Coordinates of C-alpha atoms in Angstrom, one line a residue:
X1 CA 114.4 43.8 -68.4
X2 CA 113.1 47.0 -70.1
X3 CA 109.3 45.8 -71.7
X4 CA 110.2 47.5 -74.2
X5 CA 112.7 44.6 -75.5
X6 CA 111.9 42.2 -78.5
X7 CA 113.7 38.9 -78.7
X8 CA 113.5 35.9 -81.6
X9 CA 114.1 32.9 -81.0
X10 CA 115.9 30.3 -83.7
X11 CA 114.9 26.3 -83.1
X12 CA 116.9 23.9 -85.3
X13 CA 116.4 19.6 -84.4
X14 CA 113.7 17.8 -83.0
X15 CA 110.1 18.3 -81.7
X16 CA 111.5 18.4 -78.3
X17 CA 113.3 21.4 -79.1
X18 CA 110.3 23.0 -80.5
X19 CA 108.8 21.9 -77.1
X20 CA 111.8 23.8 -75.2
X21 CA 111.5 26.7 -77.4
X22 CA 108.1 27.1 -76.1
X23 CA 109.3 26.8 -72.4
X24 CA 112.3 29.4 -73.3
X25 CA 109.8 31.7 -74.8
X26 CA 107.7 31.7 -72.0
X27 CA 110.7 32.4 -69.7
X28 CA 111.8 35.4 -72.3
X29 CA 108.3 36.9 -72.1
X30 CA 108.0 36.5 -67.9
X31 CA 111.4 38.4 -68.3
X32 CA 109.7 41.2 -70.4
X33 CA 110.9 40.5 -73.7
X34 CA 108.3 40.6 -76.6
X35 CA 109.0 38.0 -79.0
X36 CA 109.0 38.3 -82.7
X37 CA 109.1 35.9 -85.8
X38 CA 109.9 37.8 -88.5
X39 CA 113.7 37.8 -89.2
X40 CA 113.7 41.2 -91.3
X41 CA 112.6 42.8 -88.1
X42 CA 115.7 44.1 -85.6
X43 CA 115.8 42.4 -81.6
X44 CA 117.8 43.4 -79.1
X45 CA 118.6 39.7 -78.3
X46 CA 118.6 36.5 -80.4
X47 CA 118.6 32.6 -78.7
X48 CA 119.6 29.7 -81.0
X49 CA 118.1 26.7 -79.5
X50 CA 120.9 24.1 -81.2
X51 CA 120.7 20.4 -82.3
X52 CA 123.4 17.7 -82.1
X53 CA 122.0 14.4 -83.4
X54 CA 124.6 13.9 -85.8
X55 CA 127.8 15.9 -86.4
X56 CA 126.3 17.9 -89.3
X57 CA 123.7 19.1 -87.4
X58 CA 125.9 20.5 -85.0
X59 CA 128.2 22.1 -87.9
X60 CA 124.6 23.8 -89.2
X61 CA 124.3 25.1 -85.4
X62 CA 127.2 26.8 -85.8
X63 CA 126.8 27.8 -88.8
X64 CA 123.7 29.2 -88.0
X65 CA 125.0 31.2 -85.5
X66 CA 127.9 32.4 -87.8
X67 CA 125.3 33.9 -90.1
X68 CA 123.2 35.4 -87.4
X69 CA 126.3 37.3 -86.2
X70 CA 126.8 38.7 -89.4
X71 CA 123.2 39.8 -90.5
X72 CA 123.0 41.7 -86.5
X73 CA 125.8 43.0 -86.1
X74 CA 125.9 44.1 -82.0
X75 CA 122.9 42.2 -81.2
X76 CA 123.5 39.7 -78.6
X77 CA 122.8 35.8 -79.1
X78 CA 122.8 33.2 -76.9
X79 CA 123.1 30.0 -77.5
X80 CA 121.0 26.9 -75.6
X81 CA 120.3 23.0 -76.8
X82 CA 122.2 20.3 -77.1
X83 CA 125.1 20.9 -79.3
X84 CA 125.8 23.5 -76.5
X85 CA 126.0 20.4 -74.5
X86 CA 128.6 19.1 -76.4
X87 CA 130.5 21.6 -77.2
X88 CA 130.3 25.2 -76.0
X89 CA 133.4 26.6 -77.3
X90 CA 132.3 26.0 -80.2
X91 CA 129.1 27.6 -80.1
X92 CA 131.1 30.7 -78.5
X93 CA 133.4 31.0 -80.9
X94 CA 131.1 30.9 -83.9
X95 CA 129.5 34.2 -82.4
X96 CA 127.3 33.5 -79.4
X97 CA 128.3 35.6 -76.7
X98 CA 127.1 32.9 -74.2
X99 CA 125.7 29.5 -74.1
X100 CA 122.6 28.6 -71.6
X101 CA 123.4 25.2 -70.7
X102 CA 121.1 22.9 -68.9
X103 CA 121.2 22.2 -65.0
X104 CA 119.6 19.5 -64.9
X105 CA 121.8 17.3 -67.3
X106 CA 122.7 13.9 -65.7
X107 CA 124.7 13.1 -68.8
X108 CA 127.9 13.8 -66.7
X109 CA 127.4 11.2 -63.9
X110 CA 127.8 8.5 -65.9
X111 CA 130.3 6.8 -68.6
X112 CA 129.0 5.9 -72.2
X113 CA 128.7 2.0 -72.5
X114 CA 127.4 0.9 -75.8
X115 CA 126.2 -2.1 -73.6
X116 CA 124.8 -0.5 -70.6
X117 CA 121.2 -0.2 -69.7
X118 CA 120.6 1.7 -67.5
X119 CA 122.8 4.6 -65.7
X120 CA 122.3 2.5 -62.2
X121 CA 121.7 5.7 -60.5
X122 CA 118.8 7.8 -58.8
X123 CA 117.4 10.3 -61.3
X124 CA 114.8 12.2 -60.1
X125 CA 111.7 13.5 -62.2
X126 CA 111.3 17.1 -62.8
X127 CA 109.7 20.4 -63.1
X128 CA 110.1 23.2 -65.7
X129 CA 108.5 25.2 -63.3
X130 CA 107.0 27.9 -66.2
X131 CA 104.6 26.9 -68.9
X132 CA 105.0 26.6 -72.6
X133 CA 104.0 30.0 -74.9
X134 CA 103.2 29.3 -78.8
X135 CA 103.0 32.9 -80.5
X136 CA 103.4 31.7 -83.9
X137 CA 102.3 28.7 -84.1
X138 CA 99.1 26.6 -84.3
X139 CA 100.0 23.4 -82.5
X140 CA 100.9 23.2 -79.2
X141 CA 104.3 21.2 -77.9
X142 CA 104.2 19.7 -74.7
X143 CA 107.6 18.5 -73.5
X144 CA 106.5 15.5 -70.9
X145 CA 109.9 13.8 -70.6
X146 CA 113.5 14.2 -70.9
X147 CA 116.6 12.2 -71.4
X148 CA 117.4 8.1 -72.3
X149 CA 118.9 5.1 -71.2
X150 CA 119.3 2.9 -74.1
X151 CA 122.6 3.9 -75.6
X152 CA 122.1 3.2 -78.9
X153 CA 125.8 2.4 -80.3
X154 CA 125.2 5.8 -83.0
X155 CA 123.4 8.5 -80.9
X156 CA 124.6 11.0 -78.4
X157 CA 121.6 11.5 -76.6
X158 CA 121.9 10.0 -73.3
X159 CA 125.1 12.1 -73.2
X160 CA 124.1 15.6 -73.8
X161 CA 120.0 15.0 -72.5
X162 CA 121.0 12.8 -70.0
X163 CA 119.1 9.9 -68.1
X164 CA 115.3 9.5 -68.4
X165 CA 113.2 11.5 -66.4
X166 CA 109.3 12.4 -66.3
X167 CA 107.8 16.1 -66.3
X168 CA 105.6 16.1 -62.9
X169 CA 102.5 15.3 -63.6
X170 CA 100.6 17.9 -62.7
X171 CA 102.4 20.4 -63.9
X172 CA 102.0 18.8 -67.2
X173 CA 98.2 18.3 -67.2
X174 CA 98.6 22.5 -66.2
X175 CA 100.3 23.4 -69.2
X176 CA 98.2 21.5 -71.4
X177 CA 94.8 22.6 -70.1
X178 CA 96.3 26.3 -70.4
X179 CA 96.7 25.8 -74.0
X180 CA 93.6 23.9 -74.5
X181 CA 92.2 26.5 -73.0
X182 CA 93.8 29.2 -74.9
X183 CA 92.2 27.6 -77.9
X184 CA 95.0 25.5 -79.4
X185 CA 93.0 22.1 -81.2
X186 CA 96.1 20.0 -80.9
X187 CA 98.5 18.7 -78.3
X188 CA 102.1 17.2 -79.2
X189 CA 103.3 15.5 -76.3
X190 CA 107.2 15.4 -77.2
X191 CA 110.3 14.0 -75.3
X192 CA 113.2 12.0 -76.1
X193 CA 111.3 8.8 -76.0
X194 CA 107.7 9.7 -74.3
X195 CA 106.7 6.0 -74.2
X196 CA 109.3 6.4 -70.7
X197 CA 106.7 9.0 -69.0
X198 CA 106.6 7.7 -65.3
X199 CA 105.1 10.2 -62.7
X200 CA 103.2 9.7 -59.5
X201 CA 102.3 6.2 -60.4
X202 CA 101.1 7.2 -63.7
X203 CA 102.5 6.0 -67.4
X204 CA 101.9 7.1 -70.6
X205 CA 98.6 5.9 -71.2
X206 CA 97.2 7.2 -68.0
X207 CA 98.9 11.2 -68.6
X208 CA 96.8 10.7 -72.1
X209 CA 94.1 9.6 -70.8
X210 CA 94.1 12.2 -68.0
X211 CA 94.6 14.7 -71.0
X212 CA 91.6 13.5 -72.5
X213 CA 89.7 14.0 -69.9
X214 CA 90.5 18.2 -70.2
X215 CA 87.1 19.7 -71.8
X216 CA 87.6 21.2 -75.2
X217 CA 87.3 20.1 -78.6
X218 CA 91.5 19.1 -79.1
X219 CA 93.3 15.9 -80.5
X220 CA 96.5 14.5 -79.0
X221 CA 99.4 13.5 -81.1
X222 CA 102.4 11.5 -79.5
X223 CA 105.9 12.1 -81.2
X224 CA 109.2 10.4 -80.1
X225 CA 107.5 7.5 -79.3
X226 CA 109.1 4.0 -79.1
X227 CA 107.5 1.2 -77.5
X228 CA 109.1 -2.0 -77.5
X229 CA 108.0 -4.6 -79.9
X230 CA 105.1 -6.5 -78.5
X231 CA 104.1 -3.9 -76.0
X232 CA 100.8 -2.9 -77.7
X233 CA 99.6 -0.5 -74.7
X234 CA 100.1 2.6 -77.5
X235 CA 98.3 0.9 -80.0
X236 CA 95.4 0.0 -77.8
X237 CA 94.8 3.4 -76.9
X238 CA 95.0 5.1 -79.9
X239 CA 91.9 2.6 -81.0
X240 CA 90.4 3.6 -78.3
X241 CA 90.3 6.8 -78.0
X242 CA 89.1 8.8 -80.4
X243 CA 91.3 12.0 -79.0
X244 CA 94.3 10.4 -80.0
X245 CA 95.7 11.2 -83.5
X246 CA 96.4 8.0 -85.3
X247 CA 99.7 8.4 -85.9
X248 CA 103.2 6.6 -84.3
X249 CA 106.7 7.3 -85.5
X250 CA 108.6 4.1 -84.5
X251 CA 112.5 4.3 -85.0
X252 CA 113.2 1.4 -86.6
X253 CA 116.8 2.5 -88.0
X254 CA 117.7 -1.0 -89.6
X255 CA 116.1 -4.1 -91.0
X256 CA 119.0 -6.5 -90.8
X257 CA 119.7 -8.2 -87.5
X258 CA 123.3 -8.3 -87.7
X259 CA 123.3 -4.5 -88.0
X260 CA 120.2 -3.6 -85.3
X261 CA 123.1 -5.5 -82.8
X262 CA 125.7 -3.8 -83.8
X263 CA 123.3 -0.7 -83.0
X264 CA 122.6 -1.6 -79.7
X265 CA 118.9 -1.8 -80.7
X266 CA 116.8 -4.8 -78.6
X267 CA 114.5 -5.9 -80.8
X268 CA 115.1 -7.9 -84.2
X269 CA 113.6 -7.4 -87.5
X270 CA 110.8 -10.1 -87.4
X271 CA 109.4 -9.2 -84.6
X272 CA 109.6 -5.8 -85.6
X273 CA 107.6 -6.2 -88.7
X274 CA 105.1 -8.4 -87.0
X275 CA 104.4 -5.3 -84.5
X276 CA 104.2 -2.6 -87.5
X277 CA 101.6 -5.5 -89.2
X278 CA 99.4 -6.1 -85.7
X279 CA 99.5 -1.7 -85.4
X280 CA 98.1 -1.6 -88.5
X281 CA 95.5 -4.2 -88.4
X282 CA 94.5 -2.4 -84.8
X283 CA 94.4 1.0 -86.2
X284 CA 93.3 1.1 -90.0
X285 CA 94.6 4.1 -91.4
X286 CA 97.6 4.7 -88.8
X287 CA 100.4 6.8 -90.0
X288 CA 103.3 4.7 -89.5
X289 CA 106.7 6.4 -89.6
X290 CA 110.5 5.5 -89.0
X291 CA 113.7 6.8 -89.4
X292 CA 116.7 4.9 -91.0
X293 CA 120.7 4.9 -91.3
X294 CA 122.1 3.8 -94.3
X295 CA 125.5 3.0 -94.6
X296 CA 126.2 2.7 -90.7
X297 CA 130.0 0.9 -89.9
X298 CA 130.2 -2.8 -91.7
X299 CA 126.8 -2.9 -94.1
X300 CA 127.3 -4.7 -96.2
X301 CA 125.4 -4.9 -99.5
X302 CA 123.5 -8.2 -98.2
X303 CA 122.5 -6.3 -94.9
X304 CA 120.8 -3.2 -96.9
X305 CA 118.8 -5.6 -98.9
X306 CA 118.1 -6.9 -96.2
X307 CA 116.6 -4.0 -94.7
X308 CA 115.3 -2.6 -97.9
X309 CA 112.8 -6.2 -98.0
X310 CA 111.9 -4.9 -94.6
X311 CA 110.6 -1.4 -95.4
X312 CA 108.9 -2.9 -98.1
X313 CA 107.1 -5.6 -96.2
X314 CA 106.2 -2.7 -93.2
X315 CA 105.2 -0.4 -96.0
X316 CA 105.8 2.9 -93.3
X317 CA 103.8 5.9 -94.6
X318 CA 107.2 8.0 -94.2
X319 CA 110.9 7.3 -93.3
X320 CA 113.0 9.8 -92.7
X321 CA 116.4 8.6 -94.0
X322 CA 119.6 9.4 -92.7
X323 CA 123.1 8.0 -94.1
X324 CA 125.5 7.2 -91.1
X325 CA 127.7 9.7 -90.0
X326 CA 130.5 9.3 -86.9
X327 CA 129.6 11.3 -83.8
X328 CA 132.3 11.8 -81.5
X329 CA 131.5 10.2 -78.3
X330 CA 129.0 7.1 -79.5
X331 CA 130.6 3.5 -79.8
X332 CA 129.8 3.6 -83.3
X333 CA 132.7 6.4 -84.0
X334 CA 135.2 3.8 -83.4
X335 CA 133.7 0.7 -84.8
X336 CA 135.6 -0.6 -88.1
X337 CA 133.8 -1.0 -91.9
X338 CA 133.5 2.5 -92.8
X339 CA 131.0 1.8 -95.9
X340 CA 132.5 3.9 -98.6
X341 CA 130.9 7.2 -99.8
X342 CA 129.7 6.2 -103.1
X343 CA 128.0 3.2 -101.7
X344 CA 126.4 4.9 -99.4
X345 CA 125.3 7.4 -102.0
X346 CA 123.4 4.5 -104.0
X347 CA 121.7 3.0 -100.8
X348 CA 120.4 5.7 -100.1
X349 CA 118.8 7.0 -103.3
X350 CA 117.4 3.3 -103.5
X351 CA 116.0 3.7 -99.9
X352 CA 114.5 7.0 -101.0
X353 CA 112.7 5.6 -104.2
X354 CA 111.4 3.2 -102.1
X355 CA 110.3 5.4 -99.0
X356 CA 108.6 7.4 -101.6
X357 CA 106.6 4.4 -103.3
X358 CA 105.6 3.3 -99.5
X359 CA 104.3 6.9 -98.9
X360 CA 102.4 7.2 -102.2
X361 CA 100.9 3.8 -101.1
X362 CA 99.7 5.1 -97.9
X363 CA 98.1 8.2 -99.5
X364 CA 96.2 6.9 -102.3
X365 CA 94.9 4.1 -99.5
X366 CA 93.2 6.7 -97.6
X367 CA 91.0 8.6 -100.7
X368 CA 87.2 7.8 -99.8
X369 CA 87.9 8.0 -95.9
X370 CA 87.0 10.1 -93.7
X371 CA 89.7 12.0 -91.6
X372 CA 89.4 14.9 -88.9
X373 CA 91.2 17.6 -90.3
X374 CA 92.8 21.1 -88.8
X375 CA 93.3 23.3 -90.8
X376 CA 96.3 25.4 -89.8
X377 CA 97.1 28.5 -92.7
X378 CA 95.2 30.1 -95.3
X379 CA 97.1 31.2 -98.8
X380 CA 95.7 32.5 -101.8
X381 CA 92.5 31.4 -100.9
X382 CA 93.5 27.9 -100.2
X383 CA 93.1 26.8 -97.0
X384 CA 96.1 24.0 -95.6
X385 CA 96.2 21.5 -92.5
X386 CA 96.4 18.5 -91.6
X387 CA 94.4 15.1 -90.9
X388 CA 94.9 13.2 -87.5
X389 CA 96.8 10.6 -89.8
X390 CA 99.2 13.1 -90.8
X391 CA 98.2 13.7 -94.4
X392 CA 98.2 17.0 -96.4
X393 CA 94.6 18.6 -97.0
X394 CA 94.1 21.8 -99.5
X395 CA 90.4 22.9 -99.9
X396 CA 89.2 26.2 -101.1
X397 CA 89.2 28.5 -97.8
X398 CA 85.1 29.2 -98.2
X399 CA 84.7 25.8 -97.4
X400 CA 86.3 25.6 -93.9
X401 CA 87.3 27.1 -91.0
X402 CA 91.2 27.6 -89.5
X403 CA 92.1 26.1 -85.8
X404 CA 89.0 23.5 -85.5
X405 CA 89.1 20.1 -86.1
X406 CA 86.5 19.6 -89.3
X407 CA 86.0 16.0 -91.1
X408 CA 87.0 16.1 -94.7
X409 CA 86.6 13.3 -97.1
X410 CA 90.2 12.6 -98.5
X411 CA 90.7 12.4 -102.1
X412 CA 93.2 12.9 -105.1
X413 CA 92.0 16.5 -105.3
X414 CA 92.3 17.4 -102.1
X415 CA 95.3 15.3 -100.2
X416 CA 99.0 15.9 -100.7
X417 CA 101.1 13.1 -102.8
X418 CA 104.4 12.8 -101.1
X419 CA 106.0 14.8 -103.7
X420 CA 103.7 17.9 -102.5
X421 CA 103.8 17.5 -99.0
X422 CA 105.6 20.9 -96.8

C-alpha cells in the first residue's frame, strides 16, 4: 500500500470489538495506512467493525454503513465484526464493498442447542499474530479470549464468535508489556467471557498475576467477566492485588428463576445475590455492574417483580438494561409469550428508576474515600477520568496531571452523579 494512505476505522458493540479494532488498526498501519479519527477529514478507505448482539444492533450496522456511503462517496469500506458473521449480504448491500470475515470462526461446526454445553469438539487456542495499536485513545484493550459455550437461549454469540478459545499466552503478556511500556496506565483485558482464559496451564488469575508482575506504574481492569456463582477466585484477587481495578460486571440478565431457566442461565437468583453480597463484603467499594432483559418471552408481571426485589437487594452500581428483542437464530426467537410492547415499555422505565437510585447509592457511598484516579482528557480547564471503581472525577486541571494514576479524595464536588456520568 502507498504510505501515503489514511484509513478510519468505525467500532460499534462491545469492549471486544474495541479490543479487535486495535488488532485491525495495527494490521492497517503494518499495511502502510495512517489512521485518522476525525470524521471531517477524507480516507481513502473506511472499516466498520460491526455488532450483532441483538437484531437492532445489527440494523444500526447497517445503517451505519448506509450513511458512511453516502457522506464518501467513492471511498471504499469494508465491513468486519460480527453482524458480518451473520449476515454479509447485508452488510454488502447496505454499501460495503466487502466484508472481512473471521477464519477462525468455529461457529459453523456445530448446531445451536439451547441445551448444550459444550460444542464436544477440539478447539484450539490462538494467536493474533500482530499486536494491538491505540492512536486515540488512553486505555489500552487487550483481547485475551474469544468465543462461548454456554448458549444462552437469547444471544447469538457462540454462533457468530464461535467456541471458547484462549489468546496464547505469551503473546498476550507481549502485547500488554508493549503498551505498558508505551506509557498506557491502564490495561482492559476483554473477551467474550475472560473468566474462560486457559493457556499453557495458566487461568485467569495467573495471566493477571503474570501482568502484574510487568514493571510500570498501570492498573488492570477485567471486562466481560462472568464467574460462576460461588467461584470467588476473581474476587480474591482483586483484594489482593492492588493492580487490579475494583470493578466486575457480572451478567446477571434476570432475577426470577423461572425466567433465568428459560434463559439457559445455570445459576438461580439466591445464590446469585448471595455472591454479589460476599463480593462486596470482600471488596468494599467494588463497582458491581450487570446487564438485564426486560420483557424476554413469557414474563410475566410476577416474574419482573420478582427480579426488580433482586436488583434492589444486590444494589449493582450500574445495569445496563436491555428490553428483549428476537434474534434470528437463538432458541428464544421461537419461544411462545411475546410480552406485549406497552408492558415492556413500563418495566422498563421502572427498571431504569431503579438502576438509577442503585447507582446514586453507590456514588454518594464512596465520598470521603480514597480512590486512584486517571485522568484521561482535559476541557476547559477541567480535567476528566476515572477512579479504579469506575466513578466519574472532574478537578480543576492545575491540580493534576493526564495519563497517571493519582489518588483523589471523592466527593459531591468532584464525582459524577449517575445523571452526569459520559
Amino acid at each position: 500500500m502507498d504510505q501515503g494512505k489514511t484509513a478510519r476505522i468505525v467500532t460499534l458493540g462491545c469492549r471486544l470489538n474495541h479490543a479487535d479494532t486495535a488488532l485491525l488498526t495495527a494490521r492497517l498501519e503494518q499495511a502502510g495506512f495512517r489512521l485518522c479519527d476525525d470524521p471531517r477529514s477524507p480516507v481513502d478507505l473506511i472499516v466498520v467493525n460491526t455488532c450483532a448482539v441483538t437484531a437492532e444492533a445489527e440494523a444500526k450496522s447497517r445503517r451505519q454503513i448506509l450513511r458512511l456511503h453516502r457522506e464518501n462517496p467513492g471511498v471504499p469500506i469494508i465491513a468486519a465484526g460480527c453482524a458480518v458473521e451473520v449476515n454479509p449480504e447485508a452488510m454488502l448491500n447496505a454499501g460495503a464493498v466487502s466484508v472481512l470475515t473471521n477464519p477462525d470462526k468455529k461457529g459453523d461446526l456445530f448446531k445451536n442447542s439451547p441445551g448444550r454445553k459444550s460444542r464436544q469438539i477440539e478447539v484450539e487456542n490462538f494467536r493474533e499474530n500482530s499486536f494491538s495499536s491505540f492512536p486515540f485513545r488512553s486505555r489500552a484493550f487487550i483481547k485475551i479470549q474469544e468465543g462461548c459455550d454456554n448458549f444462552c437461549s437469547y444471544c447469538i454469540v457462540p454462533v457468530v464468535r464461535g467456541a471458547s478459545r484462549s489468546r496464547n499466552l505469551e503473546e498476550t503478556l507481549a502485547d500488554c508489556k508493549k503498551n505498558i511500556d508505551a506509557g498506557f496506565p491502564e490495561i482492559v483485558l476483554t473477551g467474550v467471557n475472560t473468566c474462560n482464559y486457559r493457556d499453557s496451564g495458566c487461568d485467569l488469575t495467573g495471566l493477571i498475576s503474570r501482568i502484574s508482575e510487568i514493571p510500570g506504574d498501570f492498573r488492570i481492569r477485567l471486562s466481560s467477566t462472568e464467574p460462576h456463582p460461588g467461584d470467588m477466585t476473581i474476587p480474591e484477587l482483586i483484594a489482593a492485588n492492588p493492580k487490579v481495578c475494583r470493578f466486575l460486571h457480572l451478567s446477571m440478565q434476570h432475577g426470577a428463576d423461572r425466567i433465568l431457566k428459560l434463559m439457559n442461565r445455570r445459576y438461580d437468583a439466591a445464590g446469585f445475590v448471595d455472591f454479589a453480597g460476599k463480593i462486596k463484603t470482600l471488596v468494599p467499594g467494588i463497582h458491581l455492574g450487570t446487564d438485564f432483559i426486560v420483557g424476554f418471552p413469557g414474563e410475566t408481571e410476577a416474574d419482573f417483580a420478582e427480579a426488580l426485589q433482586v436488583v434492589k437487594q444486590i444494589g449493582f452500581a450500574n445495569i445496563h438494561c436491555f428490553a428483549y428483542s428476537p434474534r434470528p437464530g437463538t432458541a428464544a426467537a421461537e419461544m411462545p409469550g411475546r410480552v406485549h410492547p406497552d408492558a415492556v415499555k413500563e418495566r422498563m422505565s421502572e427498571l431504569r428508576k431503579t438502576a438509577a437510585e442503585s447507582a446514586r447509592d453507590f456514588v454518594t457511598s464512596q465520598y470521603g474515600t480514597i480512590a486512584p484516579v486517571i485522568f484521561e482528557r482535559i476541557h476547559s480547564g477541567v480535567a476528566k477520568g476515572w477512579s479504579d471503581n469506575y466513578l466519574a472525577v472532574s478537578v480543576p486541571a492545575e491540580q493534576t496531571v493526564t495519563g497517571k494514576i493519582v489518588k483523589v479524595q471523592l466527593s459531591p464536588e468532584n464525582t459524577s452523579t449517575p445523571e452526569d456520568l459520559p
